[in-house]
GROMACS .gro file of N, CA and C in nm:
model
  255
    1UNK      N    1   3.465   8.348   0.762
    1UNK     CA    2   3.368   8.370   0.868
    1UNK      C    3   3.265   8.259   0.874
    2UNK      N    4   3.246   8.224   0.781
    2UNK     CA    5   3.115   8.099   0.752
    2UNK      C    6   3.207   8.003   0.613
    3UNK      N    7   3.092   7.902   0.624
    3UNK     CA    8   3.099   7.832   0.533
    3UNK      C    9   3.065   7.892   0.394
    4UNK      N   10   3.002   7.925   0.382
    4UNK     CA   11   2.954   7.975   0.239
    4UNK      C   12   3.026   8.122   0.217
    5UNK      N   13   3.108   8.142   0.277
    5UNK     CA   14   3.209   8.259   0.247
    5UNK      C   15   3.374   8.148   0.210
    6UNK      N   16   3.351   8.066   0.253
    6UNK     CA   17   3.482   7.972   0.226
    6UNK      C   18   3.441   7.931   0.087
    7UNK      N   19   3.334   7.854   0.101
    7UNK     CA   20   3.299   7.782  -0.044
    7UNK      C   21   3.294   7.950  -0.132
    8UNK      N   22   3.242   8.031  -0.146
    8UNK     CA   23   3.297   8.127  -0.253
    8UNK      C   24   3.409   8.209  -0.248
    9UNK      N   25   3.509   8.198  -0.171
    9UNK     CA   26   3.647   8.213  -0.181
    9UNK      C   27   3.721   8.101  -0.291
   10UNK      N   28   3.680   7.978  -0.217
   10UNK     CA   29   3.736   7.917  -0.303
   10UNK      C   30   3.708   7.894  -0.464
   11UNK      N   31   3.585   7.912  -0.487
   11UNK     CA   32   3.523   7.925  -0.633
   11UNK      C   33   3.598   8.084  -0.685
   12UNK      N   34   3.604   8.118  -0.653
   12UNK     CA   35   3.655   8.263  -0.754
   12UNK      C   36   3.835   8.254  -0.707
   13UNK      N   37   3.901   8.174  -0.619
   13UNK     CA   38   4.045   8.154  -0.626
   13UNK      C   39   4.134   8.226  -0.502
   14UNK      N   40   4.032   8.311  -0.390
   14UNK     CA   41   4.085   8.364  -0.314
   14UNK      C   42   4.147   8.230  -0.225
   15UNK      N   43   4.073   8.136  -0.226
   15UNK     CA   44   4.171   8.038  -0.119
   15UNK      C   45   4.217   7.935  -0.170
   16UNK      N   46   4.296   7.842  -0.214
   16UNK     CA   47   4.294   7.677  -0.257
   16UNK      C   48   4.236   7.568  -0.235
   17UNK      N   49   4.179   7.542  -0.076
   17UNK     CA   50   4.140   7.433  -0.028
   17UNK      C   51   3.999   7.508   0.102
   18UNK      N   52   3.938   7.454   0.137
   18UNK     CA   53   3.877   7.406   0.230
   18UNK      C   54   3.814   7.289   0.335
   19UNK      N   55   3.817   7.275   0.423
   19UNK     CA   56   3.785   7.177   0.561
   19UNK      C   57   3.661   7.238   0.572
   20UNK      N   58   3.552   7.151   0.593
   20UNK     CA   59   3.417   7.135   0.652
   20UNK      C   60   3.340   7.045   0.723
   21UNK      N   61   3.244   7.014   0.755
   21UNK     CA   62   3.146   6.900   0.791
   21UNK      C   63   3.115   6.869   0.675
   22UNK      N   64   3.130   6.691   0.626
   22UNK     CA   65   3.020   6.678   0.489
   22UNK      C   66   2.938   6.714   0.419
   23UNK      N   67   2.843   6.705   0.568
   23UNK     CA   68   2.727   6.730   0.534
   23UNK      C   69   2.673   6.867   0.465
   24UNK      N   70   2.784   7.013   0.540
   24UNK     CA   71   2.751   7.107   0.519
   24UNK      C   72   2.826   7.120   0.375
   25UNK      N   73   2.972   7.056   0.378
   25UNK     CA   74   2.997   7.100   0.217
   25UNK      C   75   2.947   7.054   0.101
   26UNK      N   76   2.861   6.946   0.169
   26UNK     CA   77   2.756   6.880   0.026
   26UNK      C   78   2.654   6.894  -0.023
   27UNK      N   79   2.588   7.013   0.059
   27UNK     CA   80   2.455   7.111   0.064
   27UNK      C   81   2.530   7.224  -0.018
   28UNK      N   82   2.685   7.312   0.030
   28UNK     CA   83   2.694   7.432  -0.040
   28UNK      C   84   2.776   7.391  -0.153
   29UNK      N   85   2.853   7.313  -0.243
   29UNK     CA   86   2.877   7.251  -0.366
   29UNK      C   87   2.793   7.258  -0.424
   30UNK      N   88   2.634   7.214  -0.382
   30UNK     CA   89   2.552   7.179  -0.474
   30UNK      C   90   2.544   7.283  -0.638
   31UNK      N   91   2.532   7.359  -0.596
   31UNK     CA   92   2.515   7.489  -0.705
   31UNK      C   93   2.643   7.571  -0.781
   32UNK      N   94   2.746   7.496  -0.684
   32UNK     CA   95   2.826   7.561  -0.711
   32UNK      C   96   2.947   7.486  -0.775
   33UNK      N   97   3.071   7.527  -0.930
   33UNK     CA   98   3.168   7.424  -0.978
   33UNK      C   99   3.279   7.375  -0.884
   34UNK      N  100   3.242   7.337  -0.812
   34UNK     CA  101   3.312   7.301  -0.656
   34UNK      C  102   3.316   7.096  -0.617
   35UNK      N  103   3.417   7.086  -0.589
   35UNK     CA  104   3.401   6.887  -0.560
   35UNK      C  105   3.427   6.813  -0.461
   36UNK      N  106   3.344   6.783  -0.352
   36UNK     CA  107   3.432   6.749  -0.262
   36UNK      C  108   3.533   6.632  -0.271
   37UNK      N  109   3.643   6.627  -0.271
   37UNK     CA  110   3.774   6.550  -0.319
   37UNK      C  111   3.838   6.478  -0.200
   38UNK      N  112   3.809   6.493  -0.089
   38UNK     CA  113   3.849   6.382   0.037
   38UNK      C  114   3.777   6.395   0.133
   39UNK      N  115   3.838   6.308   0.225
   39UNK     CA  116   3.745   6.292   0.361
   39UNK      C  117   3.852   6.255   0.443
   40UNK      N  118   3.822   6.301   0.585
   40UNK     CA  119   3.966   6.294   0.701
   40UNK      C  120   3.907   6.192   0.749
   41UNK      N  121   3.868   6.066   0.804
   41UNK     CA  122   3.849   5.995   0.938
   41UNK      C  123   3.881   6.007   1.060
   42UNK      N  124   3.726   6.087   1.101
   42UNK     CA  125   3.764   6.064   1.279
   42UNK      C  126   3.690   6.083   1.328
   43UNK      N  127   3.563   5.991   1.259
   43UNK     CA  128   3.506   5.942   1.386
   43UNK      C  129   3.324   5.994   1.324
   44UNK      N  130   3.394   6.146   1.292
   44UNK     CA  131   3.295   6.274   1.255
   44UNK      C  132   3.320   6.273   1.067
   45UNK      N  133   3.235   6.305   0.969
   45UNK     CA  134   3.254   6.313   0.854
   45UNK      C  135   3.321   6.465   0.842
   46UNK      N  136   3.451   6.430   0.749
   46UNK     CA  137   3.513   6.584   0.725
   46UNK      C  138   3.549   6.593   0.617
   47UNK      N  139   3.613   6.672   0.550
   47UNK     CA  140   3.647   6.659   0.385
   47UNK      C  141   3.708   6.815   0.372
   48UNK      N  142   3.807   6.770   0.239
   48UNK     CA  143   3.797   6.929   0.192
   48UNK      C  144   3.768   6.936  -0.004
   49UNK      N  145   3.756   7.050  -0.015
   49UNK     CA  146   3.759   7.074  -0.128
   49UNK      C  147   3.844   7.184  -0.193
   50UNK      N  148   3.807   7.139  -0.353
   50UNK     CA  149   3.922   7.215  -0.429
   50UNK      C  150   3.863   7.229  -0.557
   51UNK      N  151   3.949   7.321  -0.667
   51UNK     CA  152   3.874   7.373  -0.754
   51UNK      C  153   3.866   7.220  -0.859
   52UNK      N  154   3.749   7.219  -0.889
   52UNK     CA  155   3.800   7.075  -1.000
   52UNK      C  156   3.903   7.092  -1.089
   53UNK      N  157   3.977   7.233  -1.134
   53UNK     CA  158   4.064   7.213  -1.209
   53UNK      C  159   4.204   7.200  -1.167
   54UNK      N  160   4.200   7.196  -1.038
   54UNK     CA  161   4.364   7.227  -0.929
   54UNK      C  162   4.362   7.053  -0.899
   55UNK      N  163   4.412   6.985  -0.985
   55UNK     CA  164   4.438   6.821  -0.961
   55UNK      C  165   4.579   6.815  -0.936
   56UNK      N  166   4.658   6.941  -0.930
   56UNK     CA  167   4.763   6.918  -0.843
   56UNK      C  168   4.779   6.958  -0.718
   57UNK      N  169   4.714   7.090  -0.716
   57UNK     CA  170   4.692   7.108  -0.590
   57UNK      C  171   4.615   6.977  -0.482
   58UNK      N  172   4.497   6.907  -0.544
   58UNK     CA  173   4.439   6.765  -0.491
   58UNK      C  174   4.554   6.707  -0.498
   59UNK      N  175   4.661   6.656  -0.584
   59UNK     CA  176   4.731   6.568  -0.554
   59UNK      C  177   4.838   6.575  -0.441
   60UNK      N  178   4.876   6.713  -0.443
   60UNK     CA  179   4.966   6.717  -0.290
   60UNK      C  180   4.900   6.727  -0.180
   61UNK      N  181   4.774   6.772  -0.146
   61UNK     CA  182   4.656   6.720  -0.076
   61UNK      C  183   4.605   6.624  -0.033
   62UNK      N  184   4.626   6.509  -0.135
   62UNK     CA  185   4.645   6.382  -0.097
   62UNK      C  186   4.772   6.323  -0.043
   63UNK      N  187   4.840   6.373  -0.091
   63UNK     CA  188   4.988   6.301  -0.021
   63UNK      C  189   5.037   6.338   0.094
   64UNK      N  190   4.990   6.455   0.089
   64UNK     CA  191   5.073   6.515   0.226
   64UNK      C  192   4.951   6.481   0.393
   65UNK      N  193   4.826   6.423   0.314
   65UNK     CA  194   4.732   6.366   0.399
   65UNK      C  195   4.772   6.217   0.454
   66UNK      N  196   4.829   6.138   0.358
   66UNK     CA  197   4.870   5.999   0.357
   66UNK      C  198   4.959   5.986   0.427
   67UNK      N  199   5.097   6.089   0.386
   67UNK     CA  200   5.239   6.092   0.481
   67UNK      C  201   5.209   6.093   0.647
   68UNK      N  202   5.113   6.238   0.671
   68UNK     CA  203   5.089   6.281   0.782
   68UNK      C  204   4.991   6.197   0.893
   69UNK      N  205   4.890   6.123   0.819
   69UNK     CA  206   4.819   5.946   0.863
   69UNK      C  207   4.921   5.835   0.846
   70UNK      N  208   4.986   5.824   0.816
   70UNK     CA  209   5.095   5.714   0.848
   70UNK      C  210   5.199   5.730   0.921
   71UNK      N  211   5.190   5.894   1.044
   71UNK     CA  212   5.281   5.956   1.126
   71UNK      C  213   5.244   5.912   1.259
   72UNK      N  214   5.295   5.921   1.358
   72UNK     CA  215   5.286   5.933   1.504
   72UNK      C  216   5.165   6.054   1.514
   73UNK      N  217   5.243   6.220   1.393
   73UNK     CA  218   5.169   6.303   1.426
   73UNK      C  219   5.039   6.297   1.347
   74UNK      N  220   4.952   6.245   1.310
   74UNK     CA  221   4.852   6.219   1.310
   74UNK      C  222   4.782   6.215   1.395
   75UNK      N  223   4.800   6.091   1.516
   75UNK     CA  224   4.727   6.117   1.636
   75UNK      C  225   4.733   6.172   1.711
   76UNK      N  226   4.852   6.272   1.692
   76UNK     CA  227   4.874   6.363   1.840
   76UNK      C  228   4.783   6.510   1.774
   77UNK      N  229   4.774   6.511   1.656
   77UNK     CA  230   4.660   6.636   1.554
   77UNK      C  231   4.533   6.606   1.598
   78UNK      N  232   4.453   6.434   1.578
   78UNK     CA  233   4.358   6.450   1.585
   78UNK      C  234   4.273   6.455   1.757
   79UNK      N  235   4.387   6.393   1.869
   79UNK     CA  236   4.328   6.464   1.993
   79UNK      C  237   4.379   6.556   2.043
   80UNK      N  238   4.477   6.639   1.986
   80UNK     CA  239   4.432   6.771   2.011
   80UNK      C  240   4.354   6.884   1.990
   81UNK      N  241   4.313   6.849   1.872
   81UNK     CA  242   4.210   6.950   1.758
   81UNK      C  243   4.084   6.893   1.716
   82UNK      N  244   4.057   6.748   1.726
   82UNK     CA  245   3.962   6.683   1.677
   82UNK      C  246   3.858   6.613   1.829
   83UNK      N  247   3.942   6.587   1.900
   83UNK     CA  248   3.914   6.466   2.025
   83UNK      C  249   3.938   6.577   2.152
   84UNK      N  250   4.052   6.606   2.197
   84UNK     CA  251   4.049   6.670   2.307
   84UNK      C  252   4.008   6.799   2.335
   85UNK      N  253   3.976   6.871   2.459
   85UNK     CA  254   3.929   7.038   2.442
   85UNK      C  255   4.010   7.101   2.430
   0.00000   0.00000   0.00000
């Protein structure tokens, strides 16, 4: 429903990952054992996070970010969901 219902889902294990605004996931981390571990480019600061101890879960997180930015569908994701209404 909110951000700070995501960020404590993910701290106690109900979710794996989260997508936010930077800004906002770097205000609700603060207090909490939480890291933000990437950032999307586009344009707008985005990121998600993960538990610091799930470095595999980050690592297919990363890859499957890299595969999917070195796709066609990359840009057809980010103006439909990011750029277009």
């Amino acid at each position: 429903d909110n951000f700070l219902l995501a960020l404590e889902d993910l701290q106690i294990g109900r979710i794996d990952a989260a997508v936010m605004d930077g800004p906002t996931a770097q205000s609700g981390i603060s207090d909490r054992s939480l890291a933000i571990v990437g950032t999307i480019n586009t344009g707008e600061i985005y990121g998600y996070a993960v538990r610091k101890t799930d470095s595999g879960l980050l690592d297919l997180l990363n890859e499957g970010l890299r595969r999917i930015q070195a796709s066609d569908t990359w840009d057809t994701l980010v103006e439909k969901w990011l750029v277009g209404n």
